[in-house]
């Protein structure tokens, strides 16, 4: 989030915000607000952004900016992409889908297999029959 506040032009790197909406973390909702602010106000200033947010959100962003080492502009795009990928991995539904797709193309590593099992187990009540069969197969290997 600090990278987007520091370099608002990074919002152009976000293809879709739908997957962010699926995240349950409160920071995800705040990130959506920041993205929306800079989309609507491309020349907006950080002070204006902070004044448009509730006190807790503004305080959170302020502490992020003061506690995060200065990010160089030349590294900002790569860093932001890394952050987005880490966020995507924290969304179990998206991550399950990614790992299942990867599994059809190539063998998953031991860590990826474990991660897929954990995501499936944590969403056991939401699994369809196909995913239950997959979980059994992963558990037997």
PDB file of C-alpha atoms in Angstrom:
ATOM      1  CA  UNK A   1       0.000   0.000   0.000  1.00  0.00           C
ATOM      2  CA  UNK A   2       2.839   2.374   0.806  1.00  0.00           C
ATOM      3  CA  UNK A   3       4.195   1.937  -2.714  1.00  0.00           C
ATOM      4  CA  UNK A   4       0.878   2.957  -4.303  1.00  0.00           C
ATOM      5  CA  UNK A   5       0.540   5.967  -2.015  1.00  0.00           C
ATOM      6  CA  UNK A   6       4.121   7.006  -2.786  1.00  0.00           C
ATOM      7  CA  UNK A   7       3.824   6.317  -6.540  1.00  0.00           C
ATOM      8  CA  UNK A   8       0.113   6.617  -7.474  1.00  0.00           C
ATOM      9  CA  UNK A   9       0.876   5.827 -11.117  1.00  0.00           C
ATOM     10  CA  UNK A  10       1.305   2.211  -9.993  1.00  0.00           C
ATOM     11  CA  UNK A  11      -2.475   1.825 -10.066  1.00  0.00           C
ATOM     12  CA  UNK A  12      -2.102   1.346 -13.823  1.00  0.00           C
ATOM     13  CA  UNK A  13      -0.394  -1.966 -12.973  1.00  0.00           C
ATOM     14  CA  UNK A  14      -3.606  -3.330 -11.421  1.00  0.00           C
ATOM     15  CA  UNK A  15      -5.497  -5.150 -14.172  1.00  0.00           C
ATOM     16  CA  UNK A  16      -8.522  -5.961 -12.065  1.00  0.00           C
ATOM     17  CA  UNK A  17      -9.637  -5.246  -8.539  1.00  0.00           C
ATOM     18  CA  UNK A  18     -12.164  -8.090  -8.369  1.00  0.00           C
ATOM     19  CA  UNK A  19      -9.728 -10.474  -6.693  1.00  0.00           C
ATOM     20  CA  UNK A  20      -8.858  -7.803  -4.109  1.00  0.00           C
ATOM     21  CA  UNK A  21     -12.546  -7.566  -3.178  1.00  0.00           C
ATOM     22  CA  UNK A  22     -12.463 -11.287  -2.334  1.00  0.00           C
ATOM     23  CA  UNK A  23      -9.747 -10.821   0.286  1.00  0.00           C
ATOM     24  CA  UNK A  24     -10.996 -10.766   3.853  1.00  0.00           C
ATOM     25  CA  UNK A  25      -8.229  -8.603   5.288  1.00  0.00           C
ATOM     26  CA  UNK A  26      -9.232  -5.000   6.148  1.00  0.00           C
ATOM     27  CA  UNK A  27      -6.114  -3.711   4.379  1.00  0.00           C
ATOM     28  CA  UNK A  28      -7.542  -5.045   1.119  1.00  0.00           C
ATOM     29  CA  UNK A  29     -10.584  -2.789   1.444  1.00  0.00           C
ATOM     30  CA  UNK A  30      -8.313   0.148   2.218  1.00  0.00           C
ATOM     31  CA  UNK A  31      -6.160  -0.630  -0.825  1.00  0.00           C
ATOM     32  CA  UNK A  32      -9.307  -0.529  -2.960  1.00  0.00           C
ATOM     33  CA  UNK A  33     -10.133   2.894  -1.516  1.00  0.00           C
ATOM     34  CA  UNK A  34      -6.622   4.156  -2.312  1.00  0.00           C
ATOM     35  CA  UNK A  35      -6.775   2.787  -5.865  1.00  0.00           C
ATOM     36  CA  UNK A  36     -10.214   4.340  -6.373  1.00  0.00           C
ATOM     37  CA  UNK A  37      -9.028   7.691  -5.002  1.00  0.00           C
ATOM     38  CA  UNK A  38      -6.081   7.900  -7.393  1.00  0.00           C
ATOM     39  CA  UNK A  39      -8.184   6.694 -10.337  1.00  0.00           C
ATOM     40  CA  UNK A  40     -10.662   9.492  -9.685  1.00  0.00           C
ATOM     41  CA  UNK A  41      -7.967  12.060  -8.778  1.00  0.00           C
ATOM     42  CA  UNK A  42      -4.857  11.250 -10.855  1.00  0.00           C
ATOM     43  CA  UNK A  43      -3.117  14.378  -9.540  1.00  0.00           C
ATOM     44  CA  UNK A  44      -4.331  13.866  -5.983  1.00  0.00           C
ATOM     45  CA  UNK A  45      -1.987  14.494  -3.087  1.00  0.00           C
ATOM     46  CA  UNK A  46      -1.323  12.190  -0.145  1.00  0.00           C
ATOM     47  CA  UNK A  47      -2.696  14.791   2.269  1.00  0.00           C
ATOM     48  CA  UNK A  48      -5.971  14.907   0.316  1.00  0.00           C
ATOM     49  CA  UNK A  49      -6.144  11.112   0.266  1.00  0.00           C
ATOM     50  CA  UNK A  50      -5.606  10.923   4.022  1.00  0.00           C
ATOM     51  CA  UNK A  51      -8.248  13.568   4.702  1.00  0.00           C
ATOM     52  CA  UNK A  52     -10.759  11.596   2.600  1.00  0.00           C
ATOM     53  CA  UNK A  53     -10.305   8.470   4.748  1.00  0.00           C
ATOM     54  CA  UNK A  54     -11.531   7.626   8.226  1.00  0.00           C
ATOM     55  CA  UNK A  55      -9.136   8.365  11.084  1.00  0.00           C
ATOM     56  CA  UNK A  56      -7.967   4.759  11.570  1.00  0.00           C
ATOM     57  CA  UNK A  57      -7.253   4.263   7.868  1.00  0.00           C
ATOM     58  CA  UNK A  58      -5.396   7.559   7.593  1.00  0.00           C
ATOM     59  CA  UNK A  59      -3.382   6.695  10.699  1.00  0.00           C
ATOM     60  CA  UNK A  60      -2.579   3.237   9.293  1.00  0.00           C
ATOM     61  CA  UNK A  61      -1.312   4.708   6.013  1.00  0.00           C
ATOM     62  CA  UNK A  62       0.643   7.369   7.892  1.00  0.00           C
ATOM     63  CA  UNK A  63       2.382   4.735   9.998  1.00  0.00           C
ATOM     64  CA  UNK A  64       3.094   2.665   6.882  1.00  0.00           C
ATOM     65  CA  UNK A  65       4.696   5.626   5.159  1.00  0.00           C
ATOM     66  CA  UNK A  66       6.810   6.546   8.168  1.00  0.00           C
ATOM     67  CA  UNK A  67       7.817   2.964   8.940  1.00  0.00           C
ATOM     68  CA  UNK A  68       8.582   1.777   5.412  1.00  0.00           C
ATOM     69  CA  UNK A  69      12.031   2.380   3.935  1.00  0.00           C
ATOM     70  CA  UNK A  70      12.016   4.754   0.986  1.00  0.00           C
ATOM     71  CA  UNK A  71      11.271   2.871  -2.213  1.00  0.00           C
ATOM     72  CA  UNK A  72      13.138   4.050  -5.289  1.00  0.00           C
ATOM     73  CA  UNK A  73      10.925   4.804  -8.268  1.00  0.00           C
ATOM     74  CA  UNK A  74      12.967   2.544 -10.558  1.00  0.00           C
ATOM     75  CA  UNK A  75      12.196  -0.436  -8.276  1.00  0.00           C
ATOM     76  CA  UNK A  76       8.593   0.484  -7.548  1.00  0.00           C
ATOM     77  CA  UNK A  77       6.910  -1.473 -10.374  1.00  0.00           C
ATOM     78  CA  UNK A  78       8.718  -4.746  -9.611  1.00  0.00           C
ATOM     79  CA  UNK A  79       8.132  -4.305  -5.876  1.00  0.00           C
ATOM     80  CA  UNK A  80       4.441  -3.567  -6.421  1.00  0.00           C
ATOM     81  CA  UNK A  81       4.064  -6.647  -8.632  1.00  0.00           C
ATOM     82  CA  UNK A  82       5.679  -8.762  -5.901  1.00  0.00           C
ATOM     83  CA  UNK A  83       3.227  -7.336  -3.364  1.00  0.00           C
ATOM     84  CA  UNK A  84       0.246  -8.041  -5.617  1.00  0.00           C
ATOM     85  CA  UNK A  85       1.416 -11.633  -6.139  1.00  0.00           C
ATOM     86  CA  UNK A  86       1.788 -12.113  -2.385  1.00  0.00           C
ATOM     87  CA  UNK A  87      -1.730 -10.750  -1.881  1.00  0.00           C
ATOM     88  CA  UNK A  88      -3.126 -13.053  -4.564  1.00  0.00           C
ATOM     89  CA  UNK A  89      -1.534 -16.010  -2.805  1.00  0.00           C
ATOM     90  CA  UNK A  90      -3.276 -14.993   0.400  1.00  0.00           C
ATOM     91  CA  UNK A  91      -6.668 -15.406  -1.292  1.00  0.00           C
ATOM     92  CA  UNK A  92      -7.368 -19.127  -0.844  1.00  0.00           C
ATOM     93  CA  UNK A  93      -9.977 -19.386  -3.595  1.00  0.00           C
ATOM     94  CA  UNK A  94      -7.748 -17.749  -6.207  1.00  0.00           C
ATOM     95  CA  UNK A  95      -4.708 -19.669  -4.988  1.00  0.00           C
ATOM     96  CA  UNK A  96      -6.540 -23.021  -5.144  1.00  0.00           C
ATOM     97  CA  UNK A  97      -7.491 -22.267  -8.733  1.00  0.00           C
ATOM     98  CA  UNK A  98      -3.918 -21.261  -9.649  1.00  0.00           C
ATOM     99  CA  UNK A  99      -2.449 -24.402  -8.104  1.00  0.00           C
ATOM    100  CA  UNK A 100      -5.047 -26.645  -9.758  1.00  0.00           C
ATOM    101  CA  UNK A 101      -4.258 -25.088 -13.148  1.00  0.00           C
ATOM    102  CA  UNK A 102      -0.546 -25.493 -12.528  1.00  0.00           C
ATOM    103  CA  UNK A 103      -1.085 -29.115 -11.535  1.00  0.00           C
ATOM    104  CA  UNK A 104      -2.715 -29.883 -14.896  1.00  0.00           C
ATOM    105  CA  UNK A 105       0.344 -28.493 -16.712  1.00  0.00           C
ATOM    106  CA  UNK A 106       3.135 -29.835 -14.510  1.00  0.00           C
ATOM    107  CA  UNK A 107       3.784 -31.646 -11.269  1.00  0.00           C
ATOM    108  CA  UNK A 108       3.470 -29.484  -8.186  1.00  0.00           C
ATOM    109  CA  UNK A 109       6.439 -29.143  -5.877  1.00  0.00           C
ATOM    110  CA  UNK A 110       6.156 -30.614  -2.402  1.00  0.00           C
ATOM    111  CA  UNK A 111       5.576 -27.127  -0.960  1.00  0.00           C
ATOM    112  CA  UNK A 112       2.886 -26.321  -3.535  1.00  0.00           C
ATOM    113  CA  UNK A 113       1.155 -29.649  -2.885  1.00  0.00           C
ATOM    114  CA  UNK A 114       1.175 -28.931   0.853  1.00  0.00           C
ATOM    115  CA  UNK A 115      -0.129 -25.403   0.232  1.00  0.00           C
ATOM    116  CA  UNK A 116      -2.953 -26.723  -1.964  1.00  0.00           C
ATOM    117  CA  UNK A 117      -3.880 -29.307   0.688  1.00  0.00           C
ATOM    118  CA  UNK A 118      -3.944 -26.621   3.385  1.00  0.00           C
ATOM    119  CA  UNK A 119      -6.132 -24.301   1.313  1.00  0.00           C
ATOM    120  CA  UNK A 120      -8.513 -27.144   0.482  1.00  0.00           C
ATOM    121  CA  UNK A 121      -8.688 -28.239   4.119  1.00  0.00           C
ATOM    122  CA  UNK A 122      -9.345 -24.703   5.325  1.00  0.00           C
ATOM    123  CA  UNK A 123     -12.256 -24.465   2.878  1.00  0.00           C
ATOM    124  CA  UNK A 124     -13.570 -27.990   3.442  1.00  0.00           C
ATOM    125  CA  UNK A 125     -17.164 -26.871   3.909  1.00  0.00           C
ATOM    126  CA  UNK A 126     -17.106 -25.065   0.534  1.00  0.00           C
ATOM    127  CA  UNK A 127     -15.508 -27.827  -1.572  1.00  0.00           C
ATOM    128  CA  UNK A 128     -17.324 -29.380  -4.497  1.00  0.00           C
ATOM    129  CA  UNK A 129     -17.017 -33.111  -5.189  1.00  0.00           C
ATOM    130  CA  UNK A 130     -14.141 -32.610  -7.643  1.00  0.00           C
ATOM    131  CA  UNK A 131     -12.084 -30.754  -5.023  1.00  0.00           C
ATOM    132  CA  UNK A 132     -12.852 -33.407  -2.395  1.00  0.00           C
ATOM    133  CA  UNK A 133     -11.515 -36.076  -4.766  1.00  0.00           C
ATOM    134  CA  UNK A 134      -8.443 -33.932  -5.415  1.00  0.00           C
ATOM    135  CA  UNK A 135      -7.851 -33.548  -1.674  1.00  0.00           C
ATOM    136  CA  UNK A 136      -8.036 -37.332  -1.227  1.00  0.00           C
ATOM    137  CA  UNK A 137      -5.540 -37.831  -4.061  1.00  0.00           C
ATOM    138  CA  UNK A 138      -3.140 -35.269  -2.634  1.00  0.00           C
ATOM    139  CA  UNK A 139      -3.390 -36.853   0.803  1.00  0.00           C
ATOM    140  CA  UNK A 140      -2.554 -40.305  -0.568  1.00  0.00           C
ATOM    141  CA  UNK A 141       0.577 -39.176  -2.408  1.00  0.00           C
TER     142      UNK A 141
END
